[in-house]
Amino acid sequence: MDAPQKPSFERQESLGYLVNRLARLFSRALEKRLAGHGVALGPFPILLLLWEQEGLTQTEIARRLDFEQPTISNTLKRMERDGLIEFAPDPTSRKRILVRLTQKAKALRPALTGEAQAVNEAASAKMSHEEIREFKYLLATLTESLENSCEN
């Protein structure tokens, strides 16, 4: 008797493929909206983090966003050039350099978070509040499962 065949891998049925495609569509939509404010997509996660807690080091930013150090370093250099952040010595430790938002970046918060909210609303327009809540729960579950599997 022949061994049962494994089902073939179907791209359109792959969670990874579908989530990746969705993420790219979110990115593309947000990138267009942020461009109207003179901000590229790359700095946006850093801005979100610094709006929550300012005065982090480059290492802390990389760790919290789960990005590679060189990526964060290059993005921070561009953000400094664009007048969004500045580097300041940590008053409690001469070795540490903190990343601080400029007034320009602080002033952009309502507009940029509004653009992100508009993208979220457009994406979820056909979903109920309960479906959105369930989707977020499922995404968190998938994320936790993958984080745990990567640690092992």
Short mmCIF file of N, CA and C in Angstrom, two decimals:
data_model
loop_
_atom_site.label_atom_id
_atom_site.label_comp_id
_atom_site.label_asym_id
_atom_site.label_seq_id
_atom_site.Cartn_x
_atom_site.Cartn_y
_atom_site.Cartn_z
N MET A 1 0.85 -1.18 0.00
CA MET A 1 0.00 0.00 0.00
C MET A 1 0.90 1.24 0.00
N ASP A 2 0.55 2.20 -0.80
CA ASP A 2 1.33 3.43 -0.90
C ASP A 2 1.14 4.29 0.35
N ALA A 3 2.23 4.98 0.73
CA ALA A 3 2.15 5.91 1.85
C ALA A 3 1.31 7.11 1.44
N PRO A 4 0.54 7.65 2.39
CA PRO A 4 -0.28 8.82 2.04
C PRO A 4 0.63 9.99 1.65
N GLN A 5 0.21 10.68 0.63
CA GLN A 5 0.99 11.82 0.17
C GLN A 5 0.67 13.05 1.01
N LYS A 6 1.71 13.81 1.27
CA LYS A 6 1.51 15.08 1.96
C LYS A 6 0.82 16.03 0.98
N PRO A 7 -0.07 16.85 1.50
CA PRO A 7 -0.68 17.83 0.59
C PRO A 7 0.40 18.77 0.04
N SER A 8 0.21 19.16 -1.20
CA SER A 8 1.19 20.07 -1.79
C SER A 8 1.09 21.44 -1.13
N PHE A 9 2.19 22.16 -1.19
CA PHE A 9 2.23 23.49 -0.62
C PHE A 9 1.55 24.44 -1.58
N GLU A 10 0.51 25.10 -1.12
CA GLU A 10 -0.23 26.05 -1.93
C GLU A 10 0.09 27.47 -1.46
N ARG A 11 0.72 28.23 -2.32
CA ARG A 11 1.11 29.59 -1.98
C ARG A 11 -0.06 30.40 -1.43
N GLN A 12 -1.21 30.34 -2.09
CA GLN A 12 -2.37 31.14 -1.69
C GLN A 12 -2.99 30.68 -0.36
N GLU A 13 -2.57 29.51 0.12
CA GLU A 13 -3.07 29.00 1.40
C GLU A 13 -2.05 29.14 2.52
N SER A 14 -0.87 29.63 2.21
CA SER A 14 0.21 29.75 3.19
C SER A 14 -0.01 30.97 4.08
N LEU A 15 -0.04 30.76 5.39
CA LEU A 15 -0.18 31.88 6.32
C LEU A 15 0.95 32.89 6.14
N GLY A 16 2.17 32.37 5.99
CA GLY A 16 3.32 33.26 5.81
C GLY A 16 3.17 34.12 4.57
N TYR A 17 2.77 33.50 3.47
CA TYR A 17 2.60 34.25 2.22
C TYR A 17 1.51 35.31 2.38
N LEU A 18 0.37 34.92 2.95
CA LEU A 18 -0.75 35.84 3.08
C LEU A 18 -0.43 37.01 4.01
N VAL A 19 0.23 36.73 5.13
CA VAL A 19 0.59 37.80 6.06
C VAL A 19 1.62 38.72 5.43
N ASN A 20 2.59 38.13 4.72
CA ASN A 20 3.61 38.94 4.06
C ASN A 20 2.99 39.84 3.01
N ARG A 21 2.07 39.31 2.23
CA ARG A 21 1.40 40.11 1.20
C ARG A 21 0.60 41.24 1.83
N LEU A 22 -0.10 40.92 2.92
CA LEU A 22 -0.87 41.94 3.63
C LEU A 22 0.06 43.03 4.17
N ALA A 23 1.19 42.62 4.75
CA ALA A 23 2.14 43.60 5.29
C ALA A 23 2.67 44.51 4.19
N ARG A 24 2.96 43.95 3.02
CA ARG A 24 3.46 44.77 1.91
C ARG A 24 2.39 45.76 1.45
N LEU A 25 1.13 45.34 1.42
CA LEU A 25 0.05 46.25 1.04
C LEU A 25 -0.13 47.36 2.07
N PHE A 26 -0.07 47.01 3.35
CA PHE A 26 -0.13 48.03 4.39
C PHE A 26 1.01 49.02 4.21
N SER A 27 2.22 48.50 4.00
CA SER A 27 3.40 49.35 3.84
C SER A 27 3.24 50.30 2.66
N ARG A 28 2.79 49.76 1.54
CA ARG A 28 2.63 50.58 0.33
C ARG A 28 1.61 51.70 0.56
N ALA A 29 0.49 51.36 1.21
CA ALA A 29 -0.55 52.36 1.46
C ALA A 29 -0.05 53.43 2.43
N LEU A 30 0.65 53.00 3.48
CA LEU A 30 1.15 53.96 4.47
C LEU A 30 2.26 54.82 3.88
N GLU A 31 3.12 54.21 3.08
CA GLU A 31 4.21 54.96 2.44
C GLU A 31 3.68 56.13 1.62
N LYS A 32 2.61 55.88 0.86
CA LYS A 32 2.01 56.95 0.06
C LYS A 32 1.49 58.08 0.94
N ARG A 33 0.88 57.72 2.04
CA ARG A 33 0.28 58.74 2.92
C ARG A 33 1.34 59.53 3.67
N LEU A 34 2.41 58.84 4.11
CA LEU A 34 3.48 59.52 4.85
C LEU A 34 4.27 60.46 3.95
N ALA A 35 4.40 60.08 2.69
CA ALA A 35 5.17 60.90 1.74
C ALA A 35 4.60 62.31 1.64
N GLY A 36 3.31 62.44 1.79
CA GLY A 36 2.68 63.76 1.75
C GLY A 36 3.13 64.66 2.89
N HIS A 37 3.75 64.08 3.90
CA HIS A 37 4.26 64.83 5.04
C HIS A 37 5.79 64.90 5.03
N GLY A 38 6.38 64.40 3.96
CA GLY A 38 7.84 64.43 3.84
C GLY A 38 8.56 63.41 4.68
N VAL A 39 7.87 62.34 5.05
CA VAL A 39 8.47 61.29 5.88
C VAL A 39 8.41 59.97 5.12
N ALA A 40 9.53 59.26 5.11
CA ALA A 40 9.60 57.96 4.47
C ALA A 40 9.06 56.89 5.41
N LEU A 41 8.79 55.72 4.89
CA LEU A 41 8.24 54.63 5.68
C LEU A 41 9.25 54.11 6.71
N GLY A 42 10.53 54.05 6.36
CA GLY A 42 11.55 53.48 7.25
C GLY A 42 11.59 54.07 8.64
N PRO A 43 11.54 55.38 8.79
CA PRO A 43 11.60 55.99 10.12
C PRO A 43 10.33 55.82 10.95
N PHE A 44 9.23 55.46 10.33
CA PHE A 44 7.95 55.48 11.04
C PHE A 44 7.94 54.59 12.29
N PRO A 45 8.41 53.33 12.23
CA PRO A 45 8.41 52.53 13.46
C PRO A 45 9.25 53.15 14.58
N ILE A 46 10.35 53.79 14.20
CA ILE A 46 11.20 54.45 15.20
C ILE A 46 10.46 55.64 15.80
N LEU A 47 9.79 56.41 14.96
CA LEU A 47 9.00 57.53 15.47
C LEU A 47 7.92 57.04 16.43
N LEU A 48 7.22 55.98 16.05
CA LEU A 48 6.18 55.44 16.93
C LEU A 48 6.76 55.07 18.30
N LEU A 49 7.90 54.40 18.28
CA LEU A 49 8.54 54.00 19.53
C LEU A 49 8.97 55.21 20.35
N LEU A 50 9.60 56.18 19.71
CA LEU A 50 10.08 57.36 20.44
C LEU A 50 8.94 58.27 20.90
N TRP A 51 7.82 58.26 20.21
CA TRP A 51 6.66 59.00 20.69
C TRP A 51 6.15 58.36 21.98
N GLU A 52 6.30 57.04 22.11
CA GLU A 52 5.89 56.35 23.34
C GLU A 52 6.90 56.58 24.46
N GLN A 53 8.19 56.48 24.12
CA GLN A 53 9.24 56.63 25.12
C GLN A 53 10.48 57.23 24.47
N GLU A 54 10.71 58.47 24.77
CA GLU A 54 11.85 59.16 24.20
C GLU A 54 13.12 58.89 25.01
N GLY A 55 14.26 59.14 24.41
CA GLY A 55 15.52 59.02 25.13
C GLY A 55 16.04 57.61 25.22
N LEU A 56 15.86 56.83 24.17
CA LEU A 56 16.39 55.47 24.11
C LEU A 56 17.72 55.48 23.38
N THR A 57 18.52 54.46 23.61
CA THR A 57 19.77 54.32 22.85
C THR A 57 19.47 53.60 21.54
N GLN A 58 20.41 53.67 20.63
CA GLN A 58 20.28 52.97 19.35
C GLN A 58 20.09 51.47 19.58
N THR A 59 20.82 50.91 20.53
CA THR A 59 20.71 49.47 20.84
C THR A 59 19.32 49.14 21.36
N GLU A 60 18.79 49.98 22.23
CA GLU A 60 17.44 49.74 22.77
C GLU A 60 16.40 49.81 21.67
N ILE A 61 16.55 50.75 20.76
CA ILE A 61 15.61 50.88 19.64
C ILE A 61 15.66 49.62 18.78
N ALA A 62 16.85 49.17 18.43
CA ALA A 62 17.00 47.97 17.59
C ALA A 62 16.36 46.76 18.27
N ARG A 63 16.61 46.60 19.56
CA ARG A 63 16.08 45.45 20.29
C ARG A 63 14.55 45.50 20.37
N ARG A 64 14.02 46.66 20.70
CA ARG A 64 12.56 46.77 20.86
C ARG A 64 11.81 46.61 19.55
N LEU A 65 12.41 47.05 18.45
CA LEU A 65 11.75 46.93 17.15
C LEU A 65 12.13 45.65 16.43
N ASP A 66 13.09 44.90 16.98
CA ASP A 66 13.57 43.65 16.38
C ASP A 66 14.13 43.89 14.98
N PHE A 67 14.97 44.93 14.89
CA PHE A 67 15.68 45.26 13.65
C PHE A 67 17.17 45.07 13.89
N GLU A 68 17.90 44.88 12.82
CA GLU A 68 19.35 44.77 12.92
C GLU A 68 19.94 46.14 13.23
N GLN A 69 21.05 46.14 14.00
CA GLN A 69 21.71 47.39 14.37
C GLN A 69 22.08 48.25 13.17
N PRO A 70 22.69 47.68 12.09
CA PRO A 70 23.05 48.54 10.95
C PRO A 70 21.85 49.22 10.31
N THR A 71 20.72 48.53 10.27
CA THR A 71 19.50 49.12 9.71
C THR A 71 19.07 50.32 10.55
N ILE A 72 19.06 50.14 11.86
CA ILE A 72 18.67 51.23 12.75
C ILE A 72 19.66 52.38 12.65
N SER A 73 20.95 52.07 12.61
CA SER A 73 21.98 53.10 12.52
C SER A 73 21.79 53.96 11.27
N ASN A 74 21.60 53.31 10.14
CA ASN A 74 21.41 54.05 8.89
C ASN A 74 20.13 54.88 8.91
N THR A 75 19.07 54.31 9.43
CA THR A 75 17.80 55.04 9.49
C THR A 75 17.92 56.25 10.42
N LEU A 76 18.58 56.07 11.56
CA LEU A 76 18.76 57.19 12.49
C LEU A 76 19.60 58.30 11.87
N LYS A 77 20.61 57.95 11.10
CA LYS A 77 21.41 58.98 10.42
C LYS A 77 20.54 59.79 9.46
N ARG A 78 19.68 59.11 8.72
CA ARG A 78 18.79 59.82 7.80
C ARG A 78 17.78 60.68 8.56
N MET A 79 17.30 60.16 9.68
CA MET A 79 16.35 60.92 10.49
C MET A 79 17.00 62.18 11.07
N GLU A 80 18.27 62.05 11.46
CA GLU A 80 18.99 63.23 11.96
C GLU A 80 19.16 64.24 10.83
N ARG A 81 19.55 63.76 9.66
CA ARG A 81 19.71 64.63 8.49
C ARG A 81 18.40 65.36 8.17
N ASP A 82 17.28 64.65 8.33
CA ASP A 82 15.96 65.22 8.00
C ASP A 82 15.36 66.05 9.13
N GLY A 83 16.11 66.20 10.22
CA GLY A 83 15.65 67.03 11.32
C GLY A 83 14.59 66.40 12.20
N LEU A 84 14.54 65.06 12.24
CA LEU A 84 13.53 64.38 13.05
C LEU A 84 14.05 63.97 14.43
N ILE A 85 15.35 63.71 14.52
CA ILE A 85 15.94 63.30 15.80
C ILE A 85 17.25 64.02 16.01
N GLU A 86 17.71 63.96 17.25
CA GLU A 86 19.05 64.43 17.58
C GLU A 86 19.63 63.46 18.59
N PHE A 87 20.94 63.41 18.63
CA PHE A 87 21.64 62.55 19.57
C PHE A 87 22.12 63.41 20.74
N ALA A 88 21.94 62.89 21.95
CA ALA A 88 22.34 63.65 23.14
C ALA A 88 23.00 62.71 24.13
N PRO A 89 24.03 63.18 24.82
CA PRO A 89 24.65 62.33 25.83
C PRO A 89 23.68 62.05 26.97
N ASP A 90 23.76 60.84 27.50
CA ASP A 90 22.94 60.46 28.65
C ASP A 90 23.53 61.13 29.89
N PRO A 91 22.75 61.91 30.61
CA PRO A 91 23.29 62.60 31.78
C PRO A 91 23.71 61.65 32.90
N THR A 92 23.23 60.40 32.85
CA THR A 92 23.57 59.44 33.90
C THR A 92 24.73 58.53 33.53
N SER A 93 25.14 58.55 32.26
CA SER A 93 26.23 57.68 31.82
C SER A 93 26.91 58.30 30.61
N ARG A 94 28.18 58.61 30.75
CA ARG A 94 28.90 59.28 29.66
C ARG A 94 29.04 58.38 28.43
N LYS A 95 28.93 57.08 28.60
CA LYS A 95 29.12 56.15 27.48
C LYS A 95 27.88 56.06 26.59
N ARG A 96 26.73 56.37 27.15
CA ARG A 96 25.47 56.19 26.42
C ARG A 96 25.08 57.46 25.67
N ILE A 97 24.60 57.24 24.44
CA ILE A 97 24.07 58.34 23.62
C ILE A 97 22.58 58.06 23.43
N LEU A 98 21.78 59.04 23.74
CA LEU A 98 20.32 58.89 23.64
C LEU A 98 19.80 59.52 22.36
N VAL A 99 18.74 58.94 21.85
CA VAL A 99 18.06 59.47 20.67
C VAL A 99 16.85 60.25 21.16
N ARG A 100 16.80 61.50 20.76
CA ARG A 100 15.71 62.38 21.17
C ARG A 100 15.00 62.95 19.93
N LEU A 101 13.71 63.12 20.07
CA LEU A 101 12.91 63.70 18.99
C LEU A 101 13.10 65.21 18.95
N THR A 102 13.09 65.75 17.76
CA THR A 102 13.09 67.20 17.60
C THR A 102 11.65 67.70 17.69
N GLN A 103 11.52 69.02 17.78
CA GLN A 103 10.18 69.61 17.78
C GLN A 103 9.45 69.26 16.49
N LYS A 104 10.17 69.22 15.39
CA LYS A 104 9.58 68.86 14.09
C LYS A 104 8.92 67.49 14.18
N ALA A 105 9.63 66.50 14.73
CA ALA A 105 9.09 65.14 14.84
C ALA A 105 7.90 65.10 15.80
N LYS A 106 8.00 65.82 16.89
CA LYS A 106 6.89 65.86 17.85
C LYS A 106 5.64 66.47 17.21
N ALA A 107 5.85 67.49 16.40
CA ALA A 107 4.72 68.16 15.75
C ALA A 107 4.06 67.28 14.69
N LEU A 108 4.83 66.34 14.13
CA LEU A 108 4.29 65.46 13.09
C LEU A 108 3.42 64.33 13.65
N ARG A 109 3.49 64.09 14.94
CA ARG A 109 2.80 62.93 15.52
C ARG A 109 1.31 62.86 15.16
N PRO A 110 0.52 63.90 15.39
CA PRO A 110 -0.91 63.77 15.08
C PRO A 110 -1.17 63.45 13.60
N ALA A 111 -0.46 64.10 12.72
CA ALA A 111 -0.70 63.88 11.29
C ALA A 111 -0.28 62.47 10.87
N LEU A 112 0.90 62.03 11.31
CA LEU A 112 1.38 60.72 10.87
C LEU A 112 0.60 59.57 11.50
N THR A 113 0.25 59.68 12.77
CA THR A 113 -0.56 58.62 13.38
C THR A 113 -1.97 58.64 12.78
N GLY A 114 -2.44 59.81 12.39
CA GLY A 114 -3.72 59.89 11.70
C GLY A 114 -3.69 59.17 10.36
N GLU A 115 -2.57 59.30 9.65
CA GLU A 115 -2.43 58.59 8.37
C GLU A 115 -2.41 57.08 8.60
N ALA A 116 -1.69 56.64 9.63
CA ALA A 116 -1.65 55.20 9.94
C ALA A 116 -3.04 54.69 10.31
N GLN A 117 -3.76 55.48 11.09
CA GLN A 117 -5.12 55.10 11.47
C GLN A 117 -6.01 55.01 10.23
N ALA A 118 -5.85 55.92 9.30
CA ALA A 118 -6.65 55.89 8.07
C ALA A 118 -6.38 54.63 7.26
N VAL A 119 -5.12 54.21 7.21
CA VAL A 119 -4.78 52.97 6.50
C VAL A 119 -5.44 51.78 7.21
N ASN A 120 -5.34 51.75 8.54
CA ASN A 120 -5.97 50.65 9.30
C ASN A 120 -7.48 50.62 9.06
N GLU A 121 -8.10 51.79 9.05
CA GLU A 121 -9.54 51.85 8.84
C GLU A 121 -9.92 51.41 7.43
N ALA A 122 -9.13 51.80 6.44
CA ALA A 122 -9.42 51.37 5.06
C ALA A 122 -9.28 49.86 4.93
N ALA A 123 -8.26 49.31 5.56
CA ALA A 123 -8.04 47.86 5.46
C ALA A 123 -9.14 47.07 6.15
N SER A 124 -9.67 47.60 7.24
CA SER A 124 -10.65 46.85 8.03
C SER A 124 -12.08 47.32 7.82
N ALA A 125 -12.32 48.09 6.77
CA ALA A 125 -13.64 48.69 6.55
C ALA A 125 -14.76 47.66 6.45
N LYS A 126 -14.47 46.46 5.96
CA LYS A 126 -15.51 45.44 5.80
C LYS A 126 -15.58 44.49 6.98
N MET A 127 -14.89 44.82 8.06
CA MET A 127 -14.86 43.96 9.23
C MET A 127 -15.61 44.61 10.39
N SER A 128 -16.24 43.78 11.22
CA SER A 128 -16.89 44.29 12.43
C SER A 128 -15.83 44.51 13.51
N HIS A 129 -16.21 45.22 14.56
CA HIS A 129 -15.29 45.44 15.68
C HIS A 129 -14.86 44.10 16.29
N GLU A 130 -15.81 43.17 16.36
CA GLU A 130 -15.50 41.84 16.91
C GLU A 130 -14.52 41.10 16.01
N GLU A 131 -14.68 41.19 14.70
CA GLU A 131 -13.74 40.54 13.78
C GLU A 131 -12.34 41.15 13.87
N ILE A 132 -12.30 42.46 14.03
CA ILE A 132 -10.99 43.12 14.18
C ILE A 132 -10.32 42.66 15.47
N ARG A 133 -11.08 42.60 16.56
CA ARG A 133 -10.54 42.14 17.83
C ARG A 133 -10.02 40.70 17.71
N GLU A 134 -10.80 39.84 17.08
CA GLU A 134 -10.40 38.44 16.89
C GLU A 134 -9.16 38.33 16.00
N PHE A 135 -9.10 39.14 14.95
CA PHE A 135 -7.94 39.13 14.05
C PHE A 135 -6.68 39.53 14.81
N LYS A 136 -6.78 40.56 15.63
CA LYS A 136 -5.63 41.00 16.43
C LYS A 136 -5.19 39.89 17.38
N TYR A 137 -6.16 39.21 17.98
CA TYR A 137 -5.84 38.10 18.88
C TYR A 137 -5.12 36.98 18.11
N LEU A 138 -5.60 36.65 16.93
CA LEU A 138 -4.99 35.60 16.13
C LEU A 138 -3.58 35.99 15.68
N LEU A 139 -3.39 37.24 15.30
CA LEU A 139 -2.05 37.71 14.93
C LEU A 139 -1.11 37.61 16.12
N ALA A 140 -1.58 38.00 17.31
CA ALA A 140 -0.75 37.90 18.51
C ALA A 140 -0.39 36.45 18.81
N THR A 141 -1.32 35.55 18.60
CA THR A 141 -1.08 34.12 18.83
C THR A 141 -0.03 33.60 17.85
N LEU A 142 -0.16 33.95 16.58
CA LEU A 142 0.83 33.53 15.58
C LEU A 142 2.21 34.09 15.92
N THR A 143 2.24 35.35 16.30
CA THR A 143 3.50 36.01 16.64
C THR A 143 4.16 35.32 17.83
N GLU A 144 3.40 35.06 18.86
CA GLU A 144 3.95 34.41 20.05
C GLU A 144 4.48 33.01 19.71
N SER A 145 3.73 32.28 18.90
CA SER A 145 4.18 30.93 18.51
C SER A 145 5.50 30.96 17.77
N LEU A 146 5.63 31.90 16.83
CA LEU A 146 6.87 32.00 16.08
C LEU A 146 8.02 32.51 16.94
N GLU A 147 7.75 33.46 17.81
CA GLU A 147 8.81 33.94 18.72
C GLU A 147 9.31 32.79 19.58
N ASN A 148 8.40 31.98 20.09
CA ASN A 148 8.80 30.84 20.92
C ASN A 148 9.59 29.82 20.12
N SER A 149 9.19 29.57 18.87
CA SER A 149 9.91 28.59 18.07
C SER A 149 11.30 29.09 17.65
N CYS A 150 11.44 30.39 17.53
CA CYS A 150 12.75 30.96 17.17
C CYS A 150 13.72 30.92 18.35
N GLU A 151 13.20 30.95 19.56
CA GLU A 151 14.04 30.92 20.76
C GLU A 151 14.58 29.53 21.02
N ASN A 152 13.89 28.52 20.57
CA ASN A 152 14.32 27.13 20.82
C ASN A 152 15.43 26.70 19.91
#
